[in-house]
mmCIF file of C-alpha atoms and ligand atoms in Angstrom:
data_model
loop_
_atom_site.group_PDB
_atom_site.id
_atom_site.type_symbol
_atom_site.label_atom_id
_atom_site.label_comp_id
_atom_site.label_asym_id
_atom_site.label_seq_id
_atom_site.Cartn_x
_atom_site.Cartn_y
_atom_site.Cartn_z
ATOM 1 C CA UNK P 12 0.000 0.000 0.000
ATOM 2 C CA UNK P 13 1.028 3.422 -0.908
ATOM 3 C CA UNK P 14 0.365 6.519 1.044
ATOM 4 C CA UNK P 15 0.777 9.839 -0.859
ATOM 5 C CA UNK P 16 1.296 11.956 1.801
ATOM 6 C CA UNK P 17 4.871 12.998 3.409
ATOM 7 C CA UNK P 18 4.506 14.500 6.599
ATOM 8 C CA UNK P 19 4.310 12.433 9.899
ATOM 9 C CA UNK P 20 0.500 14.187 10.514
ATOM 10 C CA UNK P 21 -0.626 13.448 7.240
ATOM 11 C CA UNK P 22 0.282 10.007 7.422
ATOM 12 C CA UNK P 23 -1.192 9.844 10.478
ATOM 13 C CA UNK P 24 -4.472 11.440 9.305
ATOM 14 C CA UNK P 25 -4.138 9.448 6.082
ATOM 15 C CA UNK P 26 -4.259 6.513 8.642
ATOM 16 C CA UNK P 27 -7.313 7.809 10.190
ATOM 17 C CA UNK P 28 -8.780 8.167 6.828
ATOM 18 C CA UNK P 29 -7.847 4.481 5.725
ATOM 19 C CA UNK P 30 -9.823 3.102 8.804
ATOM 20 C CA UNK P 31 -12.841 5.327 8.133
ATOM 21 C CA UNK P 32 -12.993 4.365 4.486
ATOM 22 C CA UNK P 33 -15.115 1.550 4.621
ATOM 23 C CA UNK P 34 -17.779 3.039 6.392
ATOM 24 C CA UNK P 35 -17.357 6.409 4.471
ATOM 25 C CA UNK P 36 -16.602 5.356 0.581
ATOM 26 C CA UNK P 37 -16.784 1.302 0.753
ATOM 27 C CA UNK P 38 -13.619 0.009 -1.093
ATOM 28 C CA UNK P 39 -13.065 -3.773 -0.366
ATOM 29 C CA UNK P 40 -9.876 -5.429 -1.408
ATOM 30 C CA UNK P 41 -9.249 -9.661 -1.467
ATOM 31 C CA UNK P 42 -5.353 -10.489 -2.319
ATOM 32 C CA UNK P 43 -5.112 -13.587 -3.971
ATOM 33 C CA UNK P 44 -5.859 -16.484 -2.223
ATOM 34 C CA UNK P 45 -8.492 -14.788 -0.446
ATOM 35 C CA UNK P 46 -11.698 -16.317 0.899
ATOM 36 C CA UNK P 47 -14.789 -14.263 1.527
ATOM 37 C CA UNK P 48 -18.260 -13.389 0.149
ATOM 38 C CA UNK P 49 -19.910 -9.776 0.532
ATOM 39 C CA UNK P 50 -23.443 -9.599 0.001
ATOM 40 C CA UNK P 51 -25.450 -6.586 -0.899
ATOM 41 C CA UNK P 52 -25.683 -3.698 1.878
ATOM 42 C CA UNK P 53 -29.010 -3.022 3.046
ATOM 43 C CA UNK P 54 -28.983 0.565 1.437
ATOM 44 C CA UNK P 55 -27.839 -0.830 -2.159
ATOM 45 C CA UNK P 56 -30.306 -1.101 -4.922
ATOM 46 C CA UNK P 57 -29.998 -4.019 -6.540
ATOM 47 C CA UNK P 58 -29.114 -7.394 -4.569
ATOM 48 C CA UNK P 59 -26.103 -9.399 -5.130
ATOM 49 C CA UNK P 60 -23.443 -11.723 -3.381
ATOM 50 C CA UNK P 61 -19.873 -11.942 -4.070
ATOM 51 C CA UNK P 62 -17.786 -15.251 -3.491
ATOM 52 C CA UNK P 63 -13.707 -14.446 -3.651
ATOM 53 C CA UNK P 64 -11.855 -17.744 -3.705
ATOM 54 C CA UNK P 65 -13.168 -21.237 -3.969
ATOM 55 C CA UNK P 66 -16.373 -21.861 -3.193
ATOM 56 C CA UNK P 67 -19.245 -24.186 -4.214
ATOM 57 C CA UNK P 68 -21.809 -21.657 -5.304
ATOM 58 C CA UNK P 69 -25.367 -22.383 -5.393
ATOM 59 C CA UNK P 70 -27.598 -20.358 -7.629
ATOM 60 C CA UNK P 71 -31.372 -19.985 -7.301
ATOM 61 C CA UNK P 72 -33.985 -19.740 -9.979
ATOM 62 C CA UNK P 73 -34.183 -16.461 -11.294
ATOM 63 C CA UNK P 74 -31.137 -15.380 -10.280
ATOM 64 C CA UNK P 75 -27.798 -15.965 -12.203
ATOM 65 C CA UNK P 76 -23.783 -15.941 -11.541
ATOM 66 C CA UNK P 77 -21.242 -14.387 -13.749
ATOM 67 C CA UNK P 78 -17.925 -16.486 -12.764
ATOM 68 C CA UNK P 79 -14.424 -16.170 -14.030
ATOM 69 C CA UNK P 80 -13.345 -19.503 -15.065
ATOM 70 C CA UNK P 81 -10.579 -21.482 -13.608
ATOM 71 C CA UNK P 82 -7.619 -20.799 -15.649
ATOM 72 C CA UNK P 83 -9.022 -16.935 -14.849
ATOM 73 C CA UNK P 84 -8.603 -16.356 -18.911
ATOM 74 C CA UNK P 85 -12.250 -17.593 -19.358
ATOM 75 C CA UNK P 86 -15.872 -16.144 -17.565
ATOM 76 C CA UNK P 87 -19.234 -17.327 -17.911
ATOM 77 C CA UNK P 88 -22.747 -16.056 -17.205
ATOM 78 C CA UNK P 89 -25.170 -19.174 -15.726
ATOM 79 C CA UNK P 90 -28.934 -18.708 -15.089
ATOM 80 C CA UNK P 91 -30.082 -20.520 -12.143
ATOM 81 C CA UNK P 92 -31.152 -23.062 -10.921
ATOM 82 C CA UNK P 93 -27.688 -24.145 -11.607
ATOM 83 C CA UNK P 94 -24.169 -24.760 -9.529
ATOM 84 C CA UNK P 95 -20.692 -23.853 -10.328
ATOM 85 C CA UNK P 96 -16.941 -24.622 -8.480
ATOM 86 C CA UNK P 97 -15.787 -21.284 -8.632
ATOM 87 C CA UNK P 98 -11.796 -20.538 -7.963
ATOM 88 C CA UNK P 99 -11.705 -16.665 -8.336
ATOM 89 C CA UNK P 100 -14.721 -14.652 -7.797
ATOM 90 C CA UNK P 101 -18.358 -15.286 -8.660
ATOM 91 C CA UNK P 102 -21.143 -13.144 -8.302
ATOM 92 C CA UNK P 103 -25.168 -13.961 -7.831
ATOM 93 C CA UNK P 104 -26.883 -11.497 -9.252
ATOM 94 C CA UNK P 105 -30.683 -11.550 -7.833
ATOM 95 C CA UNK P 106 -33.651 -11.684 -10.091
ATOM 96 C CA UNK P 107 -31.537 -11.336 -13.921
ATOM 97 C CA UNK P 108 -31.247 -14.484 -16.051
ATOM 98 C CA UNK P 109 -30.426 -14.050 -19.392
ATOM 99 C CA UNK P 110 -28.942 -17.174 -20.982
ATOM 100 C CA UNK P 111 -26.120 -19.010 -20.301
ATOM 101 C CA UNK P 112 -22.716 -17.940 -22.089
ATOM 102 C CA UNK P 113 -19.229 -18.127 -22.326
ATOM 103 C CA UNK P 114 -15.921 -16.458 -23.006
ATOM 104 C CA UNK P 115 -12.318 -16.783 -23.418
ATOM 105 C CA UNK P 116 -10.583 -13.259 -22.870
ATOM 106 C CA UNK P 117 -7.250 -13.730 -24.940
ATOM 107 C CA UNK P 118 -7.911 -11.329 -27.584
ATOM 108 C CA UNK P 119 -7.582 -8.098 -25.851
ATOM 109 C CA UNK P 120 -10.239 -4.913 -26.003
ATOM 110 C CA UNK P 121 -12.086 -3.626 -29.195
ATOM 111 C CA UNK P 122 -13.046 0.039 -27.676
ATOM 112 C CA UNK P 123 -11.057 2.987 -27.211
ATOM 113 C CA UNK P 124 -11.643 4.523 -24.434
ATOM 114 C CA UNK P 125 -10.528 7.212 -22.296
ATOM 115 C CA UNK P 126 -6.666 8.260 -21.681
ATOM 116 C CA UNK P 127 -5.477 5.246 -24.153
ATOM 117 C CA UNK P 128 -7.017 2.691 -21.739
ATOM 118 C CA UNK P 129 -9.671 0.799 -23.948
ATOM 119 C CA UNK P 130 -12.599 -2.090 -23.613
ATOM 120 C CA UNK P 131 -14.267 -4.838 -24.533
ATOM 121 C CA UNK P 132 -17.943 -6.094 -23.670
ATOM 122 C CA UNK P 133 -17.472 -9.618 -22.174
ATOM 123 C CA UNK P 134 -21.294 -9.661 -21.491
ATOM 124 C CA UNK P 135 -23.177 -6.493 -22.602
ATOM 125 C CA UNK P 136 -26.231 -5.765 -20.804
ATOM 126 C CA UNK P 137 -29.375 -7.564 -22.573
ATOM 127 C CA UNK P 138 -31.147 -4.105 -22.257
ATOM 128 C CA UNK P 139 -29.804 -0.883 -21.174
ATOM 129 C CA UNK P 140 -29.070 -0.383 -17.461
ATOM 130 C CA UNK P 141 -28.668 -4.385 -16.885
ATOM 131 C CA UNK P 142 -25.912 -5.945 -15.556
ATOM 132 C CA UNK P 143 -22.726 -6.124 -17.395
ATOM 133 C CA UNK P 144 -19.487 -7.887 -17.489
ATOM 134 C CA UNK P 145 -16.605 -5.657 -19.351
ATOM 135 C CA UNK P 146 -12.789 -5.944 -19.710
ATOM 136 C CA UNK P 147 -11.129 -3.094 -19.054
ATOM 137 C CA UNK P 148 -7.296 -2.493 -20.328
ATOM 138 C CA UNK P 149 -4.900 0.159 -19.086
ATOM 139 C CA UNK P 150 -1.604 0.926 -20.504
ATOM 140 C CA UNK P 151 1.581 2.116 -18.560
ATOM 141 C CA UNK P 152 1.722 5.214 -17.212
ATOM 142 C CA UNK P 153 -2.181 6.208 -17.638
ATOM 143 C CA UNK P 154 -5.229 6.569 -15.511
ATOM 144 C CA UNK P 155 -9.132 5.198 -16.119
ATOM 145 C CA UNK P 156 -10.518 8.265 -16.183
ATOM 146 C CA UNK P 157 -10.664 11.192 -13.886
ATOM 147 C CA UNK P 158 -11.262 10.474 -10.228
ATOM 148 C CA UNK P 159 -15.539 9.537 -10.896
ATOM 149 C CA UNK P 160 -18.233 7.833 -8.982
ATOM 150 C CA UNK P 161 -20.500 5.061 -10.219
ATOM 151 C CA UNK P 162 -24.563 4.585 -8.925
ATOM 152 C CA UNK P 163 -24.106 1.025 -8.502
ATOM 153 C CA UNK P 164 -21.388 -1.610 -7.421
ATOM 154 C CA UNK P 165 -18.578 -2.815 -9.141
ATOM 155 C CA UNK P 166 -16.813 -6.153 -8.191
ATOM 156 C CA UNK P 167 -13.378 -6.446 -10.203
ATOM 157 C CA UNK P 168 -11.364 -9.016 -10.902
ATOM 158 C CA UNK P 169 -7.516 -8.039 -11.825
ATOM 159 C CA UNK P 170 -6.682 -10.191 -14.856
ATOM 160 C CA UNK P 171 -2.913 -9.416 -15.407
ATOM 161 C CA UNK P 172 -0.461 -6.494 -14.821
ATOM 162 C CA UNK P 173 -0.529 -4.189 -11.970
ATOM 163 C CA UNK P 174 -1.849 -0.957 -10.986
ATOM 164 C CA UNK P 175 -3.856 1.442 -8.154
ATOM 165 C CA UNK P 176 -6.845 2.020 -6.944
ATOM 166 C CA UNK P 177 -6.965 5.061 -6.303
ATOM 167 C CA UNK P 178 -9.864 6.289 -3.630
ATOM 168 C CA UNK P 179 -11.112 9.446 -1.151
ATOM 169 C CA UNK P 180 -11.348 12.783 -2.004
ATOM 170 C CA UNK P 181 -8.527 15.585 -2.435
ATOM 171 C CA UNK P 182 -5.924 14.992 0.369
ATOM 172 C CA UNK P 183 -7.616 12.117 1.825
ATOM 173 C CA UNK P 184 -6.840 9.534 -0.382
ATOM 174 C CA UNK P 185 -5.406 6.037 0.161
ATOM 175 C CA UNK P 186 -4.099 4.034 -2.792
ATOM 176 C CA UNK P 187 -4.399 0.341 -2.728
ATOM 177 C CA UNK P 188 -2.176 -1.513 -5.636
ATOM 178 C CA UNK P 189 -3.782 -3.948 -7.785
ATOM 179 C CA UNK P 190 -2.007 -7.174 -8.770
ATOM 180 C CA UNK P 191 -3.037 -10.316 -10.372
ATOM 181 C CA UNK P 192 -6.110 -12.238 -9.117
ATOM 182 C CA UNK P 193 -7.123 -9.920 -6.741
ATOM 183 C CA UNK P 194 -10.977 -8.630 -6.215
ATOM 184 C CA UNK P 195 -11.786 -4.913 -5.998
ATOM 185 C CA UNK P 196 -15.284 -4.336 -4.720
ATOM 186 C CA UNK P 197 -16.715 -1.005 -4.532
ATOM 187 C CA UNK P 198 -19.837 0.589 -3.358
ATOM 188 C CA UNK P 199 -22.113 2.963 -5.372
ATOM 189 C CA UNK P 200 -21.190 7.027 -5.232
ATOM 190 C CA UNK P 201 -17.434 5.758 -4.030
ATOM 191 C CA UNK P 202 -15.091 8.595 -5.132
ATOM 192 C CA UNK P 203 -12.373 6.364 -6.921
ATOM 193 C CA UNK P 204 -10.230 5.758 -10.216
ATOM 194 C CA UNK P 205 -7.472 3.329 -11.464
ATOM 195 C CA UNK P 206 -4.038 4.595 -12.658
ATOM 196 C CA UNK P 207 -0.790 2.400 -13.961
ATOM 197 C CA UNK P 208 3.141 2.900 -13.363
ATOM 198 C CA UNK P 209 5.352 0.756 -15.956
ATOM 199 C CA UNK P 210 3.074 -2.112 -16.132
ATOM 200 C CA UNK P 211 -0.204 -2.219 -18.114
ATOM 201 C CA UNK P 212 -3.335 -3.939 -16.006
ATOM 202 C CA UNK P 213 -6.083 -5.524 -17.448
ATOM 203 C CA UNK P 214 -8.865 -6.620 -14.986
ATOM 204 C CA UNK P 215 -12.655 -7.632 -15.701
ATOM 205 C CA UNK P 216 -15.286 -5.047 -14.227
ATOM 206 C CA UNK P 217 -18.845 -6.589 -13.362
ATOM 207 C CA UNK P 218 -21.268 -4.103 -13.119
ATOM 208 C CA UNK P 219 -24.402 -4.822 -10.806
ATOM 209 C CA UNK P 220 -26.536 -3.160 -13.265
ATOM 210 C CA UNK P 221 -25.444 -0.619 -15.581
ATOM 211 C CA UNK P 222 -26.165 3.201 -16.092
ATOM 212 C CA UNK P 223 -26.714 4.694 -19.759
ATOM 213 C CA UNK P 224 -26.643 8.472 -21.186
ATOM 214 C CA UNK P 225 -30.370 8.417 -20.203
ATOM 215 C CA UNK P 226 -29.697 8.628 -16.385
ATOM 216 C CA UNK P 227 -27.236 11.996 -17.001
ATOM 217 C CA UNK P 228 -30.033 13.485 -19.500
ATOM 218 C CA UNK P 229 -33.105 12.875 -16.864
ATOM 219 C CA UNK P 230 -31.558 14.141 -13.998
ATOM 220 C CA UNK P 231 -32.896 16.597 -12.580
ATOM 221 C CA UNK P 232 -30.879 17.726 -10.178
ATOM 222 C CA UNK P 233 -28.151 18.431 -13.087
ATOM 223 C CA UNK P 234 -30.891 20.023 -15.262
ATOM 224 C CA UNK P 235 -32.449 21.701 -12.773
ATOM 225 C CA UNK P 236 -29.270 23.466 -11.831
ATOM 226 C CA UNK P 237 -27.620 26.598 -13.212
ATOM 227 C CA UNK P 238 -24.911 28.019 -12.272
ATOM 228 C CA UNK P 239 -24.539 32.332 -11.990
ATOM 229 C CA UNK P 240 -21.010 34.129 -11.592
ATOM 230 C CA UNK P 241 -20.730 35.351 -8.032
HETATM 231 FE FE1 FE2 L 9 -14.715 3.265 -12.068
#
């Protein structure tokens, strides 16, 4: 772990920040070799259950798991009733089942995206705002994005190469480094962003649900808002 600050104080209060994080902002981190499941919070919108490591997942009918297979190069999308060995991460998604599919994930992304990084839809949503699997590649030396927030929960799976997370606000900020099979969970409206150093990093984002242009053109609260010089 990384802490950007230099001064004894701010380390200190960078500390401070670090334990308050979870509660504040939500990051969750699982090294490889990790065992847990997370389910949903009780304020989140849309239900859902993580299992990092090996586990014998059971999934219900009308529910479904997106899994990343066991030579983590592979990921699949099962509709329940069904049950699947899972080595990495799997996620139940409650009440979505599209139908059952598969992927390998050798041949890289197919979208540019922002700051060089680039994608590729492992599972695009059936319909807008449903849940999707995407891969997400980074080059060297760039960042995914600028420093954003997301209205639902992300559970990522680092595929290859290394990089940070990245996630606070201004000076309170810790930085947690991302390295091969580990899972990066994050809660909805957590101020974050990934950045690399000399090593590219490709990881797998699932998306528990999905947002489209539509949300940022009906808001209302954007809209509804002008701003006036002072
Ligand atoms: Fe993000």
């Amino acid at each position: 772990m990384v802490l950007p600050m230099t001064d004894a104080a701010s380390k200190e209060n960078a500390i401070q920040i670090k334990r308050d994080l979870p509660d504040a902002f939500g990051p969750r981190y699982f090294r490889l070799g990790s065992c847990a499941i997370v389910e949903a919070r009780s304020t989140n919108l849309y239900h859902y259950k993580a299992f990092v490591g090996f586990h014998d997942v059971v999934v219900e009918a009308g529910d479904c798991v997106y899994y990343i297979g066991n030579d983590a190069r592979s990921a699949s999308l099962r509709r329940g009733p069904t049950r699947v060995g899972s080595h990495h991460v799997a996620t139940v998604i409650r009440g979505y089942m599209p139908e059952d599919k598969s992927t390998t994930i050798h041949q890289g992304t197919t979208l540019p995206y922002v700051n060089a990084c680039s994608t590729k839809q492992l599972f695009p949503p059936e319909r807008p705002g449903d849940p999707t699997l995407q891969l997400l590649y980074m080059p060297p030396y760039t960042s995914e994005q600028a420093h954003h927030i997301h209205s639902t929960v992300r559970v990522v799976y680092v595929l290859s190469g290394r990089g940070n997370s990245v996630v606070g606000i201004g000076d309170h900020t810790v930085i947690n480094e991302l390295s091969p099979g580990m899972v990066c969970l994050l809660e909805p409206m957590c101020p974050h962003h990934f950045e690399t150093g000399s090593e590219a990093l490709l990881c797998a984002p699932l998306h528990i649900f999905s947002s489209t242009g539509r949300h940022e053109l009906d808001h209302p609260m954007a809209y509804g808002t002008h701003l006036i010089d002072r």
